[in-house]
Structure formats: C-alpha cells, structure tokens
CSV table of C-alpha atoms in Angstrom, one decimal:
chain,number,residue,atom,x,y,z
A,899,MET,CA,0.3,0.0,0.1
A,900,ARG,CA,1.5,3.5,-0.8
A,901,LYS,CA,1.1,5.8,2.2
A,902,THR,CA,1.6,8.7,-0.2
A,903,SER,CA,-1.9,8.0,-1.6
A,904,LEU,CA,-4.0,11.3,-1.4
A,905,TRP,CA,-6.9,9.2,-1.5
A,906,TYR,CA,-6.2,7.4,1.9
A,907,ARG,CA,-5.4,10.8,3.6
A,908,LEU,CA,-9.2,11.1,3.5
A,909,GLY,CA,-9.9,8.4,5.6
A,910,GLU,CA,-8.6,5.2,7.5
A,911,VAL,CA,-5.9,3.5,5.9
A,912,ARG,CA,-6.7,-0.1,5.9
A,913,ARG,CA,-6.8,-3.0,3.6
A,914,MET,CA,-10.3,-3.6,2.0
A,915,PRO,CA,-12.0,-7.1,2.6
A,916,SER,CA,-11.4,-9.6,-0.3
A,917,ARG,CA,-13.6,-9.3,-3.1
A,918,ASN,CA,-16.6,-11.8,-3.0
A,919,VAL,CA,-17.2,-12.2,-6.9
A,920,PRO,CA,-20.2,-14.1,-7.8
A,921,ASN,CA,-20.1,-17.2,-10.1
A,922,ARG,CA,-21.9,-15.8,-13.0
A,923,SER,CA,-21.4,-16.5,-16.8
A,924,THR,CA,-18.4,-14.5,-18.1
A,925,PRO,CA,-17.6,-11.8,-19.2
A,926,PHE,CA,-19.3,-9.5,-17.1
A,927,ALA,CA,-18.6,-6.4,-15.3
A,928,TYR,CA,-18.3,-6.8,-11.5
A,929,LEU,CA,-19.2,-3.8,-9.1
A,930,ASP,CA,-17.8,-4.2,-5.5
A,931,TRP,CA,-20.7,-2.4,-3.8
A,932,TYR,CA,-18.6,-2.0,-0.5
A,933,ARG,CA,-15.8,-0.3,-2.5
A,934,LEU,CA,-18.3,1.8,-4.2
A,935,ARG,CA,-20.0,3.0,-1.1
A,936,ARG,CA,-16.7,3.8,0.6
A,937,ASN,CA,-15.6,6.0,-2.4
A,938,LEU,CA,-18.8,7.7,-2.4
A,939,GLU,CA,-18.5,8.5,1.5
A,940,ARG,CA,-15.1,9.6,1.1
A,941,MET,CA,-16.0,12.2,-1.4
A,942,GLN,CA,-18.7,13.6,0.2
A,943,SER,CA,-16.7,13.9,3.3
A,944,LEU,CA,-14.1,16.0,1.2
A,945,ALA,CA,-16.8,18.0,0.0
A,946,ASP,CA,-18.4,18.7,3.5
A,947,THR,CA,-15.1,19.3,5.0
A,948,HIS,CA,-14.0,22.0,2.4
A,949,ARG,CA,-17.8,23.3,2.2
A,950,VAL,CA,-18.2,23.0,-1.4
A,951,ALA,CA,-21.2,21.5,-3.0
A,952,LEU,CA,-20.8,18.0,-4.7
A,953,ARG,CA,-22.5,17.6,-8.2
A,954,PRO,CA,-20.9,14.2,-9.5
A,955,HIS,CA,-20.6,13.6,-12.9
A,956,ILE,CA,-22.7,10.4,-13.9
A,957,LYS,CA,-20.8,9.5,-17.2
A,958,THR,CA,-18.8,7.1,-15.2
A,959,HIS,CA,-21.5,4.8,-13.8
A,960,LYS,CA,-24.4,5.9,-15.8
A,961,SER,CA,-26.7,4.5,-13.0
A,962,VAL,CA,-29.6,5.8,-11.6
A,963,PRO,CA,-29.2,3.6,-8.4
A,964,ILE,CA,-25.7,4.8,-8.0
A,965,ALA,CA,-26.8,8.4,-8.3
A,966,ARG,CA,-29.4,7.9,-5.8
A,967,GLU,CA,-26.6,6.9,-3.3
A,968,GLN,CA,-24.6,9.9,-4.1
A,969,LEU,CA,-27.7,12.1,-3.7
A,970,ASN,CA,-28.6,10.3,-0.3
A,971,LEU,CA,-25.2,11.1,0.8
A,972,GLY,CA,-25.3,14.7,0.1
A,973,ALA,CA,-24.7,15.5,-3.4
A,974,VAL,CA,-26.8,18.7,-4.5
A,975,GLY,CA,-27.5,17.2,-8.1
A,976,VAL,CA,-25.7,15.4,-10.9
A,977,THR,CA,-23.6,16.2,-13.8
A,978,ALA,CA,-24.3,14.6,-17.3
A,979,SER,CA,-22.6,14.8,-20.7
A,980,LYS,CA,-25.2,14.2,-23.4
A,981,PRO,CA,-29.0,15.3,-23.5
A,982,SER,CA,-30.0,11.5,-23.8
A,983,GLU,CA,-27.7,10.5,-21.0
A,984,ALA,CA,-29.1,13.1,-18.9
A,985,ALA,CA,-32.8,12.0,-19.8
A,986,SER,CA,-32.5,8.8,-17.5
A,987,PHE,CA,-31.7,11.0,-14.4
A,988,VAL,CA,-34.2,13.6,-15.0
A,989,ARG,CA,-36.9,10.8,-15.2
A,990,ALA,CA,-35.8,9.4,-12.0
A,991,GLY,CA,-36.2,12.8,-10.2
A,992,VAL,CA,-32.8,14.2,-9.8
A,993,PRO,CA,-33.3,17.6,-8.0
A,994,SER,CA,-30.8,19.4,-10.6
A,995,LEU,CA,-28.6,18.7,-13.5
A,996,LEU,CA,-25.8,20.4,-15.1
A,997,LEU,CA,-25.3,19.2,-18.8
A,998,ALA,CA,-21.4,19.8,-19.1
A,999,PHE,CA,-21.5,19.7,-22.8
A,1000,PRO,CA,-21.9,22.5,-25.3
A,1001,VAL,CA,-25.2,22.9,-27.4
A,1002,VAL,CA,-25.1,24.1,-30.8
A,1003,ASP,CA,-28.5,22.7,-32.1
A,1004,PRO,CA,-31.5,23.9,-30.0
A,1005,ARG,CA,-33.4,20.6,-31.0
A,1006,LYS,CA,-31.0,18.7,-28.9
A,1007,ILE,CA,-32.4,19.9,-25.8
A,1008,ARG,CA,-36.0,20.7,-26.5
A,1009,GLY,CA,-37.1,17.3,-25.2
A,1010,LEU,CA,-34.9,17.7,-22.1
A,1011,LEU,CA,-36.4,20.9,-21.2
A,1012,GLU,CA,-39.8,19.7,-21.2
A,1013,LEU,CA,-38.7,16.5,-19.4
A,1014,ALA,CA,-37.2,18.7,-16.7
A,1015,ALA,CA,-40.2,20.6,-16.5
A,1016,ASP,CA,-42.4,17.4,-15.9
A,1017,HIS,CA,-40.1,16.0,-13.2
A,1018,GLY,CA,-39.2,19.2,-11.4
A,1019,THR,CA,-35.6,19.2,-12.2
A,1020,ALA,CA,-33.6,22.4,-12.4
A,1021,MET,CA,-31.3,22.6,-15.4
A,1022,THR,CA,-28.0,24.4,-16.1
A,1023,PHE,CA,-26.5,24.4,-19.5
A,1024,ILE,CA,-22.8,25.5,-20.6
A,1025,LEU,CA,-21.5,27.5,-23.6
A,1026,ASP,CA,-18.3,28.7,-24.9
A,1027,SER,CA,-19.3,30.4,-28.0
A,1028,GLU,CA,-22.0,32.9,-29.4
A,1029,GLU,CA,-23.4,30.1,-31.5
A,1030,GLY,CA,-23.8,28.0,-28.4
A,1031,ALA,CA,-25.7,31.1,-26.8
A,1032,ASP,CA,-27.8,31.4,-29.9
A,1033,ALA,CA,-28.7,27.7,-29.7
A,1034,LEU,CA,-29.6,27.8,-26.0
A,1035,SER,CA,-31.6,30.9,-26.3
A,1036,GLY,CA,-33.6,29.3,-29.2
A,1037,ALA,CA,-34.2,26.3,-27.2
A,1038,ALA,CA,-35.4,28.5,-24.2
A,1039,ARG,CA,-37.5,30.6,-26.4
A,1040,HIS,CA,-39.4,27.5,-27.8
A,1041,ALA,CA,-39.9,26.2,-24.3
A,1042,GLY,CA,-41.2,29.5,-23.1
A,1043,LYS,CA,-38.4,29.8,-20.3
A,1044,GLN,CA,-35.4,31.5,-19.1
A,1045,ILE,CA,-32.6,29.2,-18.6
A,1046,ASP,CA,-29.3,29.1,-16.5
A,1047,VAL,CA,-26.1,28.9,-18.1
A,1048,HIS,CA,-22.4,28.7,-17.4
A,1049,ILE,CA,-19.7,29.8,-19.5
A,1050,LYS,CA,-16.7,27.0,-19.8
A,1051,ILE,CA,-13.4,28.1,-19.2
A,1052,ASP,CA,-10.4,26.4,-20.6
A,1053,VAL,CA,-7.9,26.0,-17.8
A,1054,GLY,CA,-5.2,23.9,-19.9
A,1055,LEU,CA,-6.8,20.9,-21.5
A,1056,GLY,CA,-7.4,22.8,-24.8
A,1057,ARG,CA,-10.7,20.8,-25.5
A,1058,VAL,CA,-13.5,23.3,-25.5
A,1059,GLY,CA,-13.9,26.8,-23.4
A,1060,VAL,CA,-12.8,30.1,-23.6
A,1061,SER,CA,-9.3,31.6,-22.3
A,1062,PRO,CA,-9.8,33.1,-18.8
A,1063,ARG,CA,-7.4,36.0,-19.8
A,1064,GLY,CA,-8.5,36.7,-23.2
A,1065,PRO,CA,-10.8,39.1,-24.6
A,1066,GLU,CA,-13.2,36.4,-25.7
A,1067,LEU,CA,-14.4,35.8,-22.1
A,1068,ILE,CA,-15.8,39.5,-21.8
A,1069,ARG,CA,-17.2,39.5,-25.3
A,1070,LEU,CA,-18.9,36.1,-24.6
A,1071,ALA,CA,-20.2,37.2,-21.3
A,1072,GLU,CA,-21.7,40.4,-22.7
A,1073,TYR,CA,-23.3,38.6,-25.4
A,1074,THR,CA,-24.9,36.2,-23.2
A,1075,ALA,CA,-26.1,38.9,-20.8
A,1076,ARG,CA,-27.9,40.5,-23.8
A,1077,GLU,CA,-29.9,37.3,-24.4
A,1078,ALA,CA,-33.0,37.7,-22.6
A,1079,ARG,CA,-33.7,33.9,-22.4
A,1080,LEU,CA,-30.4,33.3,-20.8
A,1081,ARG,CA,-29.3,33.8,-17.2
A,1082,LEU,CA,-25.5,33.8,-16.6
A,1083,THR,CA,-25.0,32.0,-13.3
A,1084,GLY,CA,-21.7,30.6,-13.3
A,1085,LEU,CA,-18.4,29.5,-14.7
A,1086,ILE,CA,-17.4,25.8,-15.2
A,1087,SER,CA,-14.1,24.1,-15.9
A,1088,HIS,CA,-12.5,20.8,-16.2
A,1089,ALA,CA,-8.7,20.3,-15.8
A,1090,GLY,CA,-8.4,17.0,-17.6
A,1091,HIS,CA,-4.9,17.6,-18.6
A,1092,GLY,CA,-4.3,16.5,-15.1
A,1093,TYR,CA,-4.6,12.9,-16.4
A,1094,ALA,CA,-1.1,13.4,-17.9
A,1095,ALA,CA,0.2,14.1,-14.8
A,1096,THR,CA,3.2,11.8,-13.5
A,1097,ARG,CA,3.2,12.4,-9.9
A,1098,PRO,CA,0.8,14.0,-7.3
A,1099,ALA,CA,2.8,17.1,-6.9
A,1100,MET,CA,1.8,18.0,-10.5
A,1101,LEU,CA,-1.5,17.3,-10.0
A,1102,ALA,CA,-1.8,19.6,-7.0
A,1103,ALA,CA,0.0,22.4,-9.3
A,1104,ILE,CA,-2.6,21.8,-11.8
A,1105,ALA,CA,-5.6,22.0,-9.3
A,1106,ARG,CA,-4.0,25.2,-7.9
A,1107,GLU,CA,-3.7,26.9,-11.3
A,1108,GLU,CA,-7.3,26.0,-12.2
A,1109,ARG,CA,-8.5,27.7,-8.9
A,1110,HIS,CA,-6.4,30.8,-9.5
A,1111,LEU,CA,-7.8,31.0,-13.3
A,1112,MET,CA,-11.4,30.4,-12.4
A,1113,LEU,CA,-11.0,33.2,-9.5
A,1114,GLU,CA,-9.4,35.5,-12.0
A,1115,ALA,CA,-12.0,35.0,-14.7
A,1116,ARG,CA,-15.0,35.6,-12.2
A,1117,GLU,CA,-13.2,39.0,-11.0
A,1118,ARG,CA,-13.1,40.0,-14.6
A,1119,LEU,CA,-16.7,39.4,-15.1
A,1120,ALA,CA,-17.8,41.3,-12.1
A,1121,PRO,CA,-18.9,44.3,-13.8
A,1122,ILE,CA,-21.2,42.3,-16.0
A,1123,GLU,CA,-22.5,39.6,-13.4
A,1124,SER,CA,-21.3,39.8,-9.9
A,1125,ASN,CA,-22.6,36.7,-8.4
A,1126,LEU,CA,-21.1,33.9,-10.5
A,1127,ARG,CA,-21.0,30.2,-9.2
A,1128,LEU,CA,-17.4,28.6,-9.8
A,1129,THR,CA,-17.7,24.9,-10.6
A,1130,VAL,CA,-14.6,22.7,-11.2
A,1131,GLY,CA,-14.1,19.0,-12.1
A,1132,SER,CA,-11.8,16.1,-12.5
A,1133,THR,CA,-11.4,13.5,-9.9
A,1134,PRO,CA,-7.5,13.6,-9.5
A,1135,THR,CA,-7.6,17.4,-9.4
A,1136,VAL,CA,-10.1,17.5,-6.7
A,1137,LEU,CA,-8.4,14.8,-4.8
A,1138,ALA,CA,-5.1,16.5,-5.1
A,1139,ALA,CA,-6.2,20.1,-4.4
A,1140,GLU,CA,-4.9,21.8,-1.4
A,1141,ASN,CA,-7.3,24.9,-1.3
A,1142,PHE,CA,-10.9,25.3,-2.2
A,1143,THR,CA,-11.4,28.9,-1.1
A,1144,GLY,CA,-13.7,30.7,-3.7
A,1145,ILE,CA,-15.0,27.3,-5.4
A,1146,ASP,CA,-18.5,26.7,-4.8
A,1147,GLU,CA,-19.0,23.3,-6.4
A,1148,ILE,CA,-16.8,20.0,-7.5
A,1149,ARG,CA,-17.9,17.6,-10.1
A,1150,PRO,CA,-15.5,14.5,-9.9
A,1151,GLY,CA,-17.1,11.5,-11.7
A,1152,ASN,CA,-14.5,8.7,-11.7
A,1153,TYR,CA,-14.0,8.6,-8.0
A,1154,ALA,CA,-17.2,6.4,-7.7
A,1155,LEU,CA,-15.5,3.4,-9.4
A,1156,LEU,CA,-11.9,4.5,-10.0
A,1157,ASP,CA,-9.3,2.5,-11.9
A,1158,LEU,CA,-5.6,1.9,-13.0
A,1159,THR,CA,-5.2,5.7,-14.3
A,1160,ALA,CA,-6.3,6.9,-10.6
A,1161,GLU,CA,-3.8,4.5,-9.1
A,1162,ARG,CA,-1.0,5.5,-11.7
A,1163,LEU,CA,-1.9,9.1,-10.7
A,1164,GLY,CA,-1.3,8.4,-6.8
A,1165,VAL,CA,-4.8,9.2,-5.9
A,1166,ALA,CA,-6.0,5.6,-5.3
A,1167,THR,CA,-4.9,2.1,-4.6
A,1168,GLU,CA,-5.8,-1.1,-6.2
A,1169,ASP,CA,-8.0,-1.6,-3.1
A,1170,ASP,CA,-10.0,1.3,-4.0
A,1171,ILE,CA,-11.1,0.2,-7.3
A,1172,ALA,CA,-14.7,-0.8,-7.3
A,1173,LEU,CA,-14.9,-1.9,-11.0
A,1174,GLY,CA,-13.7,-5.2,-12.7
A,1175,VAL,CA,-14.3,-7.2,-15.6
A,1176,VAL,CA,-14.8,-10.9,-14.7
A,1177,ALA,CA,-13.3,-13.3,-17.4
A,1178,THR,CA,-12.3,-17.0,-18.1
A,1179,VAL,CA,-9.3,-18.6,-19.4
A,1180,ILE,CA,-10.6,-20.4,-22.6
A,1181,SER,CA,-7.5,-21.3,-24.0
A,1182,LYS,CA,-3.7,-21.4,-23.5
A,1183,GLY,CA,-0.6,-21.6,-25.7
A,1184,SER,CA,3.1,-21.6,-24.7
A,1185,GLN,CA,3.1,-17.7,-24.4
A,1186,ASN,CA,-0.3,-16.5,-23.4
A,1187,TYR,CA,-3.7,-17.4,-21.7
A,1188,ILE,CA,-6.6,-16.6,-23.9
A,1189,ILE,CA,-9.6,-15.2,-22.0
A,1190,ASP,CA,-13.1,-14.4,-23.1
A,1191,ALA,CA,-13.0,-10.7,-22.7
A,1192,GLY,CA,-11.7,-8.8,-25.7
A,1193,SER,CA,-12.2,-5.2,-26.8
A,1194,LYS,CA,-16.1,-5.6,-26.5
A,1195,ALA,CA,-15.7,-6.2,-22.9
A,1196,LEU,CA,-12.5,-4.2,-21.8
A,1197,THR,CA,-12.4,-1.4,-24.2
A,1198,SER,CA,-8.8,-0.6,-25.8
A,1199,ASP,CA,-9.0,2.7,-23.9
A,1200,LEU,CA,-5.4,3.4,-22.4
A,1201,GLY,CA,-6.5,6.3,-20.2
A,1202,PRO,CA,-8.8,9.3,-20.2
A,1203,HIS,CA,-7.9,11.9,-22.8
A,1204,SER,CA,-5.6,9.3,-24.4
A,1205,SER,CA,-3.4,10.0,-21.5
A,1206,GLY,CA,-1.5,6.4,-21.5
A,1207,GLY,CA,1.2,5.8,-18.9
A,1208,LEU,CA,-0.2,2.1,-18.6
A,1209,SER,CA,1.0,-1.4,-19.7
A,1210,GLY,CA,-1.6,-3.3,-21.6
A,1211,PHE,CA,-5.6,-3.3,-21.5
A,1212,GLY,CA,-6.0,-4.1,-17.8
A,1213,ARG,CA,-4.3,-5.8,-14.7
A,1214,VAL,CA,-5.5,-9.4,-14.2
A,1215,LEU,CA,-5.9,-10.9,-10.6
A,1216,LEU,CA,-6.5,-14.4,-9.9
A,1217,LEU,CA,-9.8,-14.8,-8.1
A,1218,GLU,CA,-9.6,-18.2,-6.9
A,1219,ASP,CA,-6.6,-17.2,-4.4
A,1220,GLN,CA,-7.2,-13.7,-3.2
A,1221,VAL,CA,-4.0,-13.8,-1.1
A,1222,SER,CA,-2.0,-14.5,-4.1
A,1223,ASN,CA,0.4,-11.7,-5.3
A,1224,LEU,CA,-0.3,-12.9,-8.8
A,1225,ARG,CA,-0.6,-9.8,-11.3
A,1226,LEU,CA,-0.6,-10.4,-14.9
A,1227,ASN,CA,-1.4,-7.8,-17.8
A,1228,VAL,CA,-3.8,-8.1,-20.8
A,1229,SER,CA,-1.4,-7.4,-23.6
A,1230,ARG,CA,-3.4,-7.7,-26.7
A,1231,LEU,CA,-7.2,-7.6,-27.6
A,1232,SER,CA,-9.3,-9.1,-30.2
A,1233,GLU,CA,-12.8,-8.3,-30.4
A,1234,GLU,CA,-13.9,-11.4,-28.3
A,1235,HIS,CA,-10.7,-12.6,-27.0
A,1236,GLY,CA,-7.6,-11.1,-24.8
A,1237,PHE,CA,-4.1,-12.2,-24.6
A,1238,VAL,CA,-2.6,-12.6,-21.2
A,1239,PRO,CA,1.1,-13.4,-20.9
A,1240,ARG,CA,1.8,-16.3,-18.8
A,1241,GLU,CA,5.0,-15.0,-17.5
A,1242,GLY,CA,6.1,-18.4,-16.0
A,1243,THR,CA,2.7,-19.6,-14.6
A,1244,ASP,CA,0.4,-22.3,-15.5
A,1245,LEU,CA,-3.3,-21.7,-14.7
A,1246,PRO,CA,-5.8,-24.3,-15.8
A,1247,ILE,CA,-8.3,-23.6,-18.5
A,1248,GLY,CA,-11.5,-22.6,-17.0
A,1249,THR,CA,-9.6,-20.2,-14.3
A,1250,ARG,CA,-11.6,-17.2,-13.5
A,1251,LEU,CA,-9.8,-13.7,-13.7
A,1252,LEU,CA,-10.8,-10.3,-12.4
A,1253,ILE,CA,-9.5,-7.7,-14.8
A,1254,LEU,CA,-9.0,-4.0,-13.4
A,1255,PRO,CA,-9.7,-1.5,-15.9
A,1256,ASN,CA,-7.5,1.4,-17.3
A,1257,HIS,CA,-10.4,3.6,-17.4
A,1258,SER,CA,-13.6,2.5,-15.8
A,1259,CYS,CA,-16.1,4.8,-17.6
A,1260,PRO,CA,-16.0,3.5,-21.0
A,1261,VAL,CA,-16.0,-0.1,-19.6
A,1262,VAL,CA,-19.4,0.7,-17.9
A,1263,ASN,CA,-20.9,1.8,-21.3
A,1264,LEU,CA,-20.2,-1.6,-22.5
A,1265,TYR,CA,-22.6,-3.5,-20.2
A,1266,ASP,CA,-26.4,-3.4,-19.6
A,1267,ARG,CA,-25.9,-4.3,-15.9
A,1268,LEU,CA,-23.4,-4.4,-13.2
A,1269,VAL,CA,-23.1,-7.5,-11.4
A,1270,VAL,CA,-23.0,-7.1,-7.5
A,1271,GLY,CA,-24.0,-10.5,-6.2
A,1272,ASP,CA,-24.9,-14.2,-7.2
A,1273,ASP,CA,-28.7,-13.1,-7.3
A,1274,PRO,CA,-29.3,-11.3,-10.8
A,1275,ALA,CA,-32.0,-9.2,-8.9
A,1276,THR,CA,-29.1,-7.4,-7.1
A,1277,ASP,CA,-27.7,-6.1,-10.6
A,1278,VAL,CA,-27.3,-2.6,-10.8
A,1279,GLU,CA,-28.8,-1.3,-14.2
A,1280,VAL,CA,-26.6,1.0,-16.5
A,1281,SER,CA,-29.6,3.1,-16.8
A,1282,ALA,CA,-27.9,5.3,-19.8
A,1283,ARG,CA,-25.8,2.8,-21.6
A,1284,GLY,CA,-25.2,4.0,-25.1
A,1285,ALA,CA,-26.6,7.4,-24.4
A,1286,VAL,CA,-24.1,9.4,-26.6
A,1287,ASP,CA,-26.3,12.2,-28.3
C-alpha cells in the first residue's frame, strides 16, 4: 500500500475485505458495492470538510441507483454529458442537473427541457461561443423559459472553453447577458490535462492553477455579473487540491469506481477500485492465456484523454486465490478475446480472472448491468448505457 496516496489521506488506511465475486457466466462487469460505497462516502466527506457542493458526473457509472446513493449522501445534484444521458436521471427525479457539454443545435435539448419541467428538475447548460448562446436561447424561447447557463473556461486541457484571460471571455459574457432567455449563473472548468501528470505534486499544481484561473475569470466578469458560481471538475485534481477557497462546487465522476489510471496518478490504490471485468481462461498456448474478454468487454482505452502511461489493457488478478500476489496484464485484444502473457505461470483452462480496467468510464458503457452478487435481482442497471447523443 502506498502511504503517499492522496485518497487514503481522506480516511482510515486499511486493506479492504477480499472481493466476493459471484459465479456468473463470463464476461461480466463486477461492481464491488463495498468499495463503491466507501468511495462515495469519502468524496462527500471531502466536499463537506471544504464546504463545497458536490455535483458528481454520472458519465462514469451511468446508473440511476448509484446516483441515488450519491444524492442520499449529500450531493446537490448531478452532472451529465449528453442530453440522452441526462434524460434517464431527469426521469428518476434528480433535483438538479448540469449538462456539461456545449449545445449548438437547439433541437437537441427541447425534449430535455420539457422532461425537466415535467419532473421538477432544475437545469443548467454550458456554452463557450456565441453560436452556443444562440442555440440555448432558441431552445429556451421554444420552451417559453429562461434558462441558467455557465460559461466554460479552458484551464489547460485545450478541448472546449474560452481563455480566462483573453478578450473573448468578456465578449461572450456580454453577448450572453444581452440574451433575454439566458441567465448567466456561473463559470465551469475541467482540468482534464491533470490525467497526464506523472506524480501527485503535478496534480496539486494543476488544481492550484485551475482555481486561480477561475477566480481571475470571475473577477474580470464582476462588472457584467457579480454573483457567478465557480464549478470545477476532474477526480484527480479534486483529490489533489490543497485549497478550495472561492470554489462553490466540485464535479468529480471517476471517484465512484476508480481504475488503474487513478492508481497511476497516486490518488487511489488497487484496493479502492470498485469495478472489474470477470473473465475466464478459455485456451492457452506456450506464451499466452486466452480469455473470453476482448475489446467489446474491456475497451481498448489506455486512459482518459488518451493519457496513457499504463502497460496493456487491464491488470489481471486471480480470483480463486485472493491472497496471491499474482498480477498479470492483458497485452493484446481481439474483439472477443484477450491475450494474457503467462509469465512463467500455469493456470488451468477454466480459471476465472478479475481484470481491473485502465479507465472505468468506457467499460461501464459496454454493459447493460453491473453484477453485484449471485442473485441477478441485485444487479445494478446501467441506466444510460449507449446514450451518446
């Protein structure tokens, strides 16, 4: 166990109980409910300690039951990516939802606005362009409403958002303020470039810079709107942050399940990872075991934002002997097969293995249900699986 893990500073340092993985037909996605619940409690404790609101991103688990756990523990609402993904959670009655993806076609959210009105869900949208403001304004006009919007700030990832220090921020805020159907309520950021960090100190520096840039952007916009909320995201930077002063809300997502990327970054240990894919050795040659889980069960993702830094497509644990220190890697993938180098071992055909993922979020999206126990009635539905529009 790595005593420097930032995650373990949030609570008692101890090894979690051995996984009691059900004996179901493989491959399947296994959810360790004990670890999940512990992860959720720790993040809520962090938010409470620093007096920031927690609005978890549900793109990681895409599951209404897990979102309910987060809300019951104290989350103020949820974050979603796409309108179709958000719809499942609005139907479930979440109190508020932030759609953290730019909308440029007003038709994309007309149905979502109607759904939110029917279920009493408060909605917030983001924008980073005048075209986005026009689209949101058009959708709001069609719905006969005024809607809340946050401007997306690019704090270093270079994906979407406006520079916190450039003239476009002022221009966009002024343009948005002139739109009668839009209410400028906040600034939003995602320091996803933190996933490329190689040590916790780098993460802490990125989190520190994110906070400073967001505070600076809010100060620049004070003459236009003086009461803007600041909402920041990314599990690694939230866990590495040393100071949340001035920040109103955090939006981590991956913290619920975690994965090998979080371990590589030093914000989790193997014992924290709550998601795995259970597979079976179906053949073996002189060099490799062949398992019944390929790219359609594991994904070929090497880390968020193509960050990489990991060897292979998942870490292999031997289920039948949980005290064993055996750790292998999935080195190659076909669609339905995985290659696991034997490395001097001799496992029988039929051996069950637990594979810890590089990146849990895309793995969840491959499955209809997450297996918790032997009884299928306990399975957790992936409510928004495949919801990508």
